[in-house]
Short mmCIF file of C-alpha atoms and ligand atoms in Angstrom, two decimals:
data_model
loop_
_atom_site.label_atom_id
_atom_site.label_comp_id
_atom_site.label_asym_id
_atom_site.label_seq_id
_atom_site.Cartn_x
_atom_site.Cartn_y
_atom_site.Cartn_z
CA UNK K 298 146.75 116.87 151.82
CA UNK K 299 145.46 113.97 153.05
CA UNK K 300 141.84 111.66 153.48
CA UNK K 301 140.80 111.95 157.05
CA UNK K 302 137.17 110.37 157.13
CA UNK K 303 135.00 108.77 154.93
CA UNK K 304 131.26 108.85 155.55
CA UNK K 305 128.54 107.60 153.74
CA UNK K 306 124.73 107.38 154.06
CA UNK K 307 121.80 105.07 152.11
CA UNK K 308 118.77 107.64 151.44
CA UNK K 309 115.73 106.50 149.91
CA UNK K 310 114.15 108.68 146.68
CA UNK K 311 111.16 108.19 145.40
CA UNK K 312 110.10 107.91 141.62
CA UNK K 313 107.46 109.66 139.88
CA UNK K 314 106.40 106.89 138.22
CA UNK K 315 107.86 102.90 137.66
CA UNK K 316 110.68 102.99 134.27
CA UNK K 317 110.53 99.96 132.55
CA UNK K 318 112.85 98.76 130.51
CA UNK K 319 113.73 94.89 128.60
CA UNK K 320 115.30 94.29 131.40
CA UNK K 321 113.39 94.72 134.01
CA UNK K 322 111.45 97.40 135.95
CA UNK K 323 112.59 99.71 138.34
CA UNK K 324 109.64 101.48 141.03
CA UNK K 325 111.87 102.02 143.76
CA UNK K 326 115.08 103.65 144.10
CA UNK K 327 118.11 104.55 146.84
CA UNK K 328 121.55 105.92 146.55
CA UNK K 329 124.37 105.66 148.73
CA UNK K 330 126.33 109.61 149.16
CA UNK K 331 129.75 109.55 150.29
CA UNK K 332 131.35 112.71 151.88
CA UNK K 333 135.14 112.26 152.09
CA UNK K 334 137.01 114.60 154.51
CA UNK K 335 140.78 115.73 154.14
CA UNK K 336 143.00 117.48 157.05
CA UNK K 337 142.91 120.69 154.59
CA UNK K 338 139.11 121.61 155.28
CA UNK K 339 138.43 120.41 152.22
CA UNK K 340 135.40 118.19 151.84
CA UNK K 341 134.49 116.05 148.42
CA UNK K 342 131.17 114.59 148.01
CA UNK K 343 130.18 111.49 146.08
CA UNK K 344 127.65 109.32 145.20
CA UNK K 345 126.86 105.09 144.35
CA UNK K 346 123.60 104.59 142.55
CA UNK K 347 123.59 100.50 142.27
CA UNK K 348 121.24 99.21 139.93
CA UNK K 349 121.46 95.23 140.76
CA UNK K 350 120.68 94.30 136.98
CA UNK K 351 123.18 96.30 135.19
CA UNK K 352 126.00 96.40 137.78
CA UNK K 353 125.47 93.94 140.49
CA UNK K 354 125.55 96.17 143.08
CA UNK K 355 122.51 97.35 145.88
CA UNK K 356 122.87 100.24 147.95
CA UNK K 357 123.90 96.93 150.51
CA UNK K 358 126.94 96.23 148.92
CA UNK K 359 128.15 99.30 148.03
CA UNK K 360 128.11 100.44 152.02
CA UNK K 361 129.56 96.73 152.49
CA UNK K 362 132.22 97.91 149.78
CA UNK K 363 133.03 100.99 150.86
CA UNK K 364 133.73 99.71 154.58
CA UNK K 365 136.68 97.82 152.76
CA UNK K 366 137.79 100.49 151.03
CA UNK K 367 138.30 102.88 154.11
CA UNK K 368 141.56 101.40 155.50
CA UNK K 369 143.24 102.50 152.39
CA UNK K 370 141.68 105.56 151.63
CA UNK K 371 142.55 107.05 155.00
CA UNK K 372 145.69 108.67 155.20
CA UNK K 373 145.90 108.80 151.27
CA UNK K 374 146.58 111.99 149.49
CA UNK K 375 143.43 112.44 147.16
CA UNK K 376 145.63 113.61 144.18
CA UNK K 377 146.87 109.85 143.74
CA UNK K 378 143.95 109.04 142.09
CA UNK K 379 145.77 105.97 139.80
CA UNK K 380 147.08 104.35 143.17
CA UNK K 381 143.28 105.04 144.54
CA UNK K 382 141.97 103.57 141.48
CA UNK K 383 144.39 100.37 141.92
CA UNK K 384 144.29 100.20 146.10
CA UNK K 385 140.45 99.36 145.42
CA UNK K 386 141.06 97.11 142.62
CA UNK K 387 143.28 95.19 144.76
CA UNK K 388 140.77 95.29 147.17
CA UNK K 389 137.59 94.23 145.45
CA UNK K 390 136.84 93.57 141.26
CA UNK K 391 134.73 95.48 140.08
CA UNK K 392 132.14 97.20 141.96
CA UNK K 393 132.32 100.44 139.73
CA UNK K 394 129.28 102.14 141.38
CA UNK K 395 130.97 102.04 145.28
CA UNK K 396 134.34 103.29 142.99
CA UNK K 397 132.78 105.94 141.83
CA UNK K 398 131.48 107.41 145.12
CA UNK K 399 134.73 107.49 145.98
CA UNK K 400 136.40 108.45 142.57
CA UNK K 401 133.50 111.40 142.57
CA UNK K 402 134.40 112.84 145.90
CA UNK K 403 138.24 112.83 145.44
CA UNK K 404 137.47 114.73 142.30
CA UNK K 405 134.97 117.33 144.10
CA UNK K 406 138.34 117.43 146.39
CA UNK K 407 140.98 117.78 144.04
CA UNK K 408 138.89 120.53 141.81
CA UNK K 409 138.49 122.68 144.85
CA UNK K 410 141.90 122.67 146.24
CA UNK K 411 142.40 123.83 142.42
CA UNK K 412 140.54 126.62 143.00
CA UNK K 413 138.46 125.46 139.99
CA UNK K 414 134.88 124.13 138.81
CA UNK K 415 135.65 120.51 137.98
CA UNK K 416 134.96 121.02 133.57
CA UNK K 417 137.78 123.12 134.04
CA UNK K 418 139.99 121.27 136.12
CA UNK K 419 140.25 118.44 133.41
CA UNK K 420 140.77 120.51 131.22
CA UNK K 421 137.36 121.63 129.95
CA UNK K 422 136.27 125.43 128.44
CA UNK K 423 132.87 125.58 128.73
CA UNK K 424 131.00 124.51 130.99
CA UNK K 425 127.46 123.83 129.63
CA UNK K 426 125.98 120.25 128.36
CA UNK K 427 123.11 119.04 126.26
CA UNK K 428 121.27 116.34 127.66
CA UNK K 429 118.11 114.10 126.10
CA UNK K 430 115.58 112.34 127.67
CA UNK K 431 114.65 108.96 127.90
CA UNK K 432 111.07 107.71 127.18
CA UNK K 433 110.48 104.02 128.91
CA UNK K 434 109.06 101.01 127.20
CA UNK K 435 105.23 101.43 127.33
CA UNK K 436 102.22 101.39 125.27
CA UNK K 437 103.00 103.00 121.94
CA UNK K 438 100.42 105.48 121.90
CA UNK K 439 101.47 106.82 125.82
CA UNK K 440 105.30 107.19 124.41
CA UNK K 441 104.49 109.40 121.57
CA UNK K 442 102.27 111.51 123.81
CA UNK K 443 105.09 111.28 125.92
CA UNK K 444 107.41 112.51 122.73
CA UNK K 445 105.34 115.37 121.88
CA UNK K 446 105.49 116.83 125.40
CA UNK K 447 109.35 116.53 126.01
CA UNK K 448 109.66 118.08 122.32
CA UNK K 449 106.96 120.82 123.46
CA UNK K 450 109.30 121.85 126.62
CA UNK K 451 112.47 121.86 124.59
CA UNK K 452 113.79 118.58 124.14
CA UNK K 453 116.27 117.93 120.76
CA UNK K 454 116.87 114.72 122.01
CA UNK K 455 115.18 111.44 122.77
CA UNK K 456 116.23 108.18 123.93
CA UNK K 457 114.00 105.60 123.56
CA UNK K 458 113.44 102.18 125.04
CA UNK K 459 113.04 99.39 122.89
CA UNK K 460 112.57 95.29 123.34
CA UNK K 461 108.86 95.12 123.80
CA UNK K 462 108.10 93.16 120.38
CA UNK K 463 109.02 94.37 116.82
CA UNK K 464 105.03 95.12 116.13
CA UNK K 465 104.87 97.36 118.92
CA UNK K 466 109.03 98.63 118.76
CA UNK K 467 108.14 99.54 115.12
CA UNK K 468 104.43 101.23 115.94
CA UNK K 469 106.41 103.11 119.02
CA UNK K 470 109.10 105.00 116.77
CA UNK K 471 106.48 105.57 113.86
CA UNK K 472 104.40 106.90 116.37
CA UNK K 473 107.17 109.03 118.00
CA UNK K 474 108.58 110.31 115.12
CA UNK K 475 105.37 111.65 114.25
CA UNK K 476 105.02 113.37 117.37
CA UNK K 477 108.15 114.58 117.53
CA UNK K 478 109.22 115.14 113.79
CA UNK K 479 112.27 117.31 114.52
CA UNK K 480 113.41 115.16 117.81
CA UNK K 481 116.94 113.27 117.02
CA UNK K 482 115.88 109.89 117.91
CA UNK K 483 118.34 106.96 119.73
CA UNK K 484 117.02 103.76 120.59
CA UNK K 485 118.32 101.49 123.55
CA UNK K 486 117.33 97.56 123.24
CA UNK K 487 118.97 96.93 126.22
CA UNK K 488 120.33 93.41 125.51
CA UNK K 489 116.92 92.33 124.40
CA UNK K 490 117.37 91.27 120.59
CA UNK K 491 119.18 88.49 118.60
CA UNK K 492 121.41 89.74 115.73
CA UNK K 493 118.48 88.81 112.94
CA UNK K 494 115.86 90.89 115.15
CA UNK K 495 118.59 93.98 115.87
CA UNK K 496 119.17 93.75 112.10
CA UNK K 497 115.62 93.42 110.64
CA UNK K 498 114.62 96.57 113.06
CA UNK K 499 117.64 98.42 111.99
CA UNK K 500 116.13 98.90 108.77
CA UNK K 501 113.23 99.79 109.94
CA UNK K 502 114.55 102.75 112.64
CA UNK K 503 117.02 103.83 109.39
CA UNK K 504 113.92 105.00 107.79
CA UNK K 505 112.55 106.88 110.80
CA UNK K 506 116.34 108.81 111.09
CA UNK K 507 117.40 106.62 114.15
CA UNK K 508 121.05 108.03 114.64
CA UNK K 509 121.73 105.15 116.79
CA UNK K 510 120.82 101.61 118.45
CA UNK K 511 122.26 100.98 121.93
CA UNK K 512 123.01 97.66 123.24
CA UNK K 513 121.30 95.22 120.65
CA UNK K 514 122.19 91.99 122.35
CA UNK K 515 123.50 90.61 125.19
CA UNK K 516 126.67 92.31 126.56
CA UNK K 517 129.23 89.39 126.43
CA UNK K 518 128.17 88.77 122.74
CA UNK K 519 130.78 91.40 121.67
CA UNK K 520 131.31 89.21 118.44
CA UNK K 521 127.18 89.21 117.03
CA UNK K 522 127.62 93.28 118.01
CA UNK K 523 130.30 93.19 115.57
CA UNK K 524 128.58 91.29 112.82
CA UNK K 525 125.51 93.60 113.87
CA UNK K 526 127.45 97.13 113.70
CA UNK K 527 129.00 95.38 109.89
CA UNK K 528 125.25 95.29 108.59
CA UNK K 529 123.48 97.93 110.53
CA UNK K 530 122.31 100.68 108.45
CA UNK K 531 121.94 102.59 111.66
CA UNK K 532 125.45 103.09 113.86
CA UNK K 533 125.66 100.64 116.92
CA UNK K 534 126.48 101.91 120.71
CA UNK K 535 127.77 99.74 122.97
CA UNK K 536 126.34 100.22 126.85
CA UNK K 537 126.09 97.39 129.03
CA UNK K 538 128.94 95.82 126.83
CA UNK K 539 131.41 98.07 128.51
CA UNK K 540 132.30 98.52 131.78
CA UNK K 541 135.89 98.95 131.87
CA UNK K 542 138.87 100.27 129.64
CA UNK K 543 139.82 96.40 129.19
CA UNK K 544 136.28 96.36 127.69
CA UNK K 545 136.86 99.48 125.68
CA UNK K 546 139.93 97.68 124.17
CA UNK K 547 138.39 94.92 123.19
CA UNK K 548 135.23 96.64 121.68
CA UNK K 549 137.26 98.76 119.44
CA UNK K 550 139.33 96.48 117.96
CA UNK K 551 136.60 94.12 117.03
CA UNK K 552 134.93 97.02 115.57
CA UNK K 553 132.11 96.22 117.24
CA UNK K 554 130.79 99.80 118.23
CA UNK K 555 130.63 102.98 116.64
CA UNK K 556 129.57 104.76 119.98
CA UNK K 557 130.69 103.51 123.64
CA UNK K 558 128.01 104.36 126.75
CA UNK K 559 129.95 105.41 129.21
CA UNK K 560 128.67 105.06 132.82
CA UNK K 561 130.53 106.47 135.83
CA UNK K 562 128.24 103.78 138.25
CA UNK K 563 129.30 101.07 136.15
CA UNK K 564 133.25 102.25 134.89
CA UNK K 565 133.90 103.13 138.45
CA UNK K 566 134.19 106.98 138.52
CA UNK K 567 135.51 109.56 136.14
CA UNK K 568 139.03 108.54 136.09
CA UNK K 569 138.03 105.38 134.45
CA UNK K 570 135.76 107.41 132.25
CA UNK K 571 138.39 109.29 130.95
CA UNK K 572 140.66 106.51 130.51
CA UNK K 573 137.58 104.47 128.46
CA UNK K 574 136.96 107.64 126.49
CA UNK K 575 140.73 108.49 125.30
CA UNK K 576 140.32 104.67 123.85
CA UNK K 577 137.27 105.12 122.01
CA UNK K 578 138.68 108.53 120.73
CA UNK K 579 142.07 107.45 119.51
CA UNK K 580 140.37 104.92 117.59
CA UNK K 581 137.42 106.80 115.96
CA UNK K 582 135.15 105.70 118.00
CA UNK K 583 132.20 108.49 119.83
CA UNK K 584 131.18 108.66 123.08
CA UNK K 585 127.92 108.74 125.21
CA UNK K 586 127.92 109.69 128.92
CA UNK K 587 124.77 107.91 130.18
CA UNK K 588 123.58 107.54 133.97
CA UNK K 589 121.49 104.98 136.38
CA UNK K 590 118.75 106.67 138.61
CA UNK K 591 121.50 109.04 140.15
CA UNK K 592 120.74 112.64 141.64
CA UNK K 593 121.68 116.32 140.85
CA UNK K 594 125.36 115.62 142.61
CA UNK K 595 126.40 112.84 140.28
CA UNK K 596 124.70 114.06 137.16
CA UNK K 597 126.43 117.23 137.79
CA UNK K 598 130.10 115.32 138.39
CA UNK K 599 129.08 113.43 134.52
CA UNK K 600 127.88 116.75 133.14
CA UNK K 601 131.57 118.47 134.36
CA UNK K 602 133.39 115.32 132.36
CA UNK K 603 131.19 115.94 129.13
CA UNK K 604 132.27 119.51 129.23
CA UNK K 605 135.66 118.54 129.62
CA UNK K 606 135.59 115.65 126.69
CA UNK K 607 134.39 116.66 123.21
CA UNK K 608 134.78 113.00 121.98
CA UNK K 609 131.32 112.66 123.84
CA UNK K 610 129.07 113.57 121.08
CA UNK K 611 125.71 112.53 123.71
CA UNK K 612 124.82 113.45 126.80
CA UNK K 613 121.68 111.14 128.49
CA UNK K 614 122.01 112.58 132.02
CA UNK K 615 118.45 113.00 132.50
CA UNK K 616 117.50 110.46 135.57
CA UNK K 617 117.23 113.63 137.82
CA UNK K 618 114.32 114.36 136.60
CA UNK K 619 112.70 110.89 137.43
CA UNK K 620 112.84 111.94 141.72
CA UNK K 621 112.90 114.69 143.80
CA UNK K 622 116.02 114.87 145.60
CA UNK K 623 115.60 118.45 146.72
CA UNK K 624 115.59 117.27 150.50
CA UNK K 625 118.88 116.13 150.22
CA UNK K 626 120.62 118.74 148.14
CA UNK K 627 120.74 122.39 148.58
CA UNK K 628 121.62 123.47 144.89
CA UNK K 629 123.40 122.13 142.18
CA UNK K 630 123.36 123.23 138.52
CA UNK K 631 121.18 125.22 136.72
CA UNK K 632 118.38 123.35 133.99
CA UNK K 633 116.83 124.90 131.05
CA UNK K 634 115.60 122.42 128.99
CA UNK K 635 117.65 121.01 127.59
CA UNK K 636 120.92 122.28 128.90
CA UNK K 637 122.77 121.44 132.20
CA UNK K 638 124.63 124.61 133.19
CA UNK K 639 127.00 123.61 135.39
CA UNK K 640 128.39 126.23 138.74
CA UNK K 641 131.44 128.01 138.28
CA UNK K 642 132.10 127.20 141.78
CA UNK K 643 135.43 124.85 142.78
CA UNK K 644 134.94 121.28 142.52
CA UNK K 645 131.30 119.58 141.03
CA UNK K 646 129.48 122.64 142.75
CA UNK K 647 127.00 120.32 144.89
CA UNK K 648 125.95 121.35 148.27
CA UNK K 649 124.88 118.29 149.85
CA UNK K 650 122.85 118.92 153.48
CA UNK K 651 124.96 115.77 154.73
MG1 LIG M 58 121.53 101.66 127.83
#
């Protein structure tokens, strides 16, 4: 079998409502889909959500990226996923979210010339997945309402944002776990606290159950996440910290992570995923599978590599629910709050009207 044509297309979604995070804020959203076609009628679909803060990328220079890709992608058989994975490497450094369109389709196409739903072809049994939900930073009052509701419709899980200012980060999760007494709780600073701040509120989210803190400080400071994770009575997860198995390496054996956020958009697709998760697993170390504002198609393709993974203990595949992307897909999986039940269709089971 081999690649024939590579297409890909920049459609604009629109949020419900602005997500703020320490970062910065995020009211307006595109994605770049990526339909790959092979000289064996079989067609993979794929998808690039750049977020410019996180990865570096815009929808700009993942089409820009993907044009360079194309000479070596045509022609290739879409089994030699390692030579893909290296061919683009060569090509351009990072860029893990225009990788991953690519990485996503070949795996659609490799799945259904399998004959199976993608869970199972690596290697999965079961192919249903927990996800949470994420509540933005916002006034404290407005997130536990917000906590009470997701609880009320089914929600176990809730990620929340964090970074505003300890007064209000404290008042929010006192105020949340109120609302949601039974909810298991994670909180994500995104890079926004020093080691003494990440330490002084792990205390404070210990006593509130926290289960774990996400990205205290700023991702190259690998070394204060270390001397963080060593104090923290809360365990530590690593997300904009680690983009690639190089990354996973080094996080590990600093100890400086007890959970690794995995992100197909910023790792570069899921055979970079899987290769970052075997790392964390061999050396004790859980995994998350977390998302940018993707749709239906790639939350389904990161829902298929939870099912297939048990070493990913979370699940925060929930930005689907932030935009309707119903004009641009036909169906996908199946939601009941708060599972993701994924088709039992070959490949990621996404019919995309492109
Ligand atoms: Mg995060």
């Amino acid at each position: 079998m081999r690649v024939t044509r590579l297409t890909a297309e920049r459609v604009a979604v629109a949020l419900a409502e602005p997500f703020v995070v320490s970062l910065g804020v995020i009211d307006s959203a595109d994605t770049v889909f990526v339909k790959i076609e092979t000289d064996a009628a079989v067609t993979g679909y794929g998808e690039a959500a750049a977020t410019g803060f996180v990865t570096g990328e815009t929808s700009q220079t993942v089409l820009e990226a993907l044009k360079l890709f194309q000479p070596a992608l045509i022609g290739a058989n879409p089994f030699a996923i390692d030579h893909i994975h290296r061919l683009m490497d060569q090509i351009l450094v990072r860029n893990g979210s225009a990788k991953a369109a690519v990485d996503m389709a070949l795996h659609d196409i490799m799945a259904k010339a399998a004959g199976l739903p993608l869970y199972q072809y690596l290697g999965g049994a079961v192919g249903r997945v927990e996800t949470d939900m994420t509540i933005g930073l916002g006034r404290p009052d407005e997130m536990a309402r917000q906590a009470g509701e997701l609880a009320g419709r089914g929600y176990r899980e809730l990620k929340v944002k964090a970074g505003a200012s300890d007064a209000v980060d404290r008042e929010a999760i006192a105020l949340i776990r109120r609302a949601a007494p039974q909810a298991r709780l994670k909180v994500d600073a995104n890079q926004g606290w020093t080691a003494s701040r990440a330490l002084r509120m792990a205390a404070h989210y210990a006593d509130e159950g926290v289960e774990a803190i996400e990205q205290p400080l700023p991702y190259w400071d690998i070394d204060g996440m270390a001397y963080v994770r060593s104090r923290s009575p809360v365990p530590i997860m690593a997300d904009e910290s680690c983009f690639t198995p190089a990354d996973a390496s080094v996080i590990v054996r600093r100890q400086a992570a007890d959970t690794i956020n995995i992100k197909l958009m910023k790792c570069g697709g899921i055979h970079r995923a899987l290769q970052i998760d075997a790392i964390a697993e061999a050396a004790g170390v859980t995994t998350m599978l977390g998302c940018m504002l993707e749709s239906r198609l790639s939350i389904a393709a990161g829902a298929h590599l939870v099912a297939a993974r048990p070493n990913f203990v979370y699940a925060d595949l929930d930005s689907f629910n932030d935009f309707d992307d119903s004009a641009l897909i036909r169906s996908a999986f199946a939601f009941s709050i708060p599972f993701i039940d994924l088709p039992e269709t070959p490949g990621i089971g996404v019919d995309l009207g492109f």
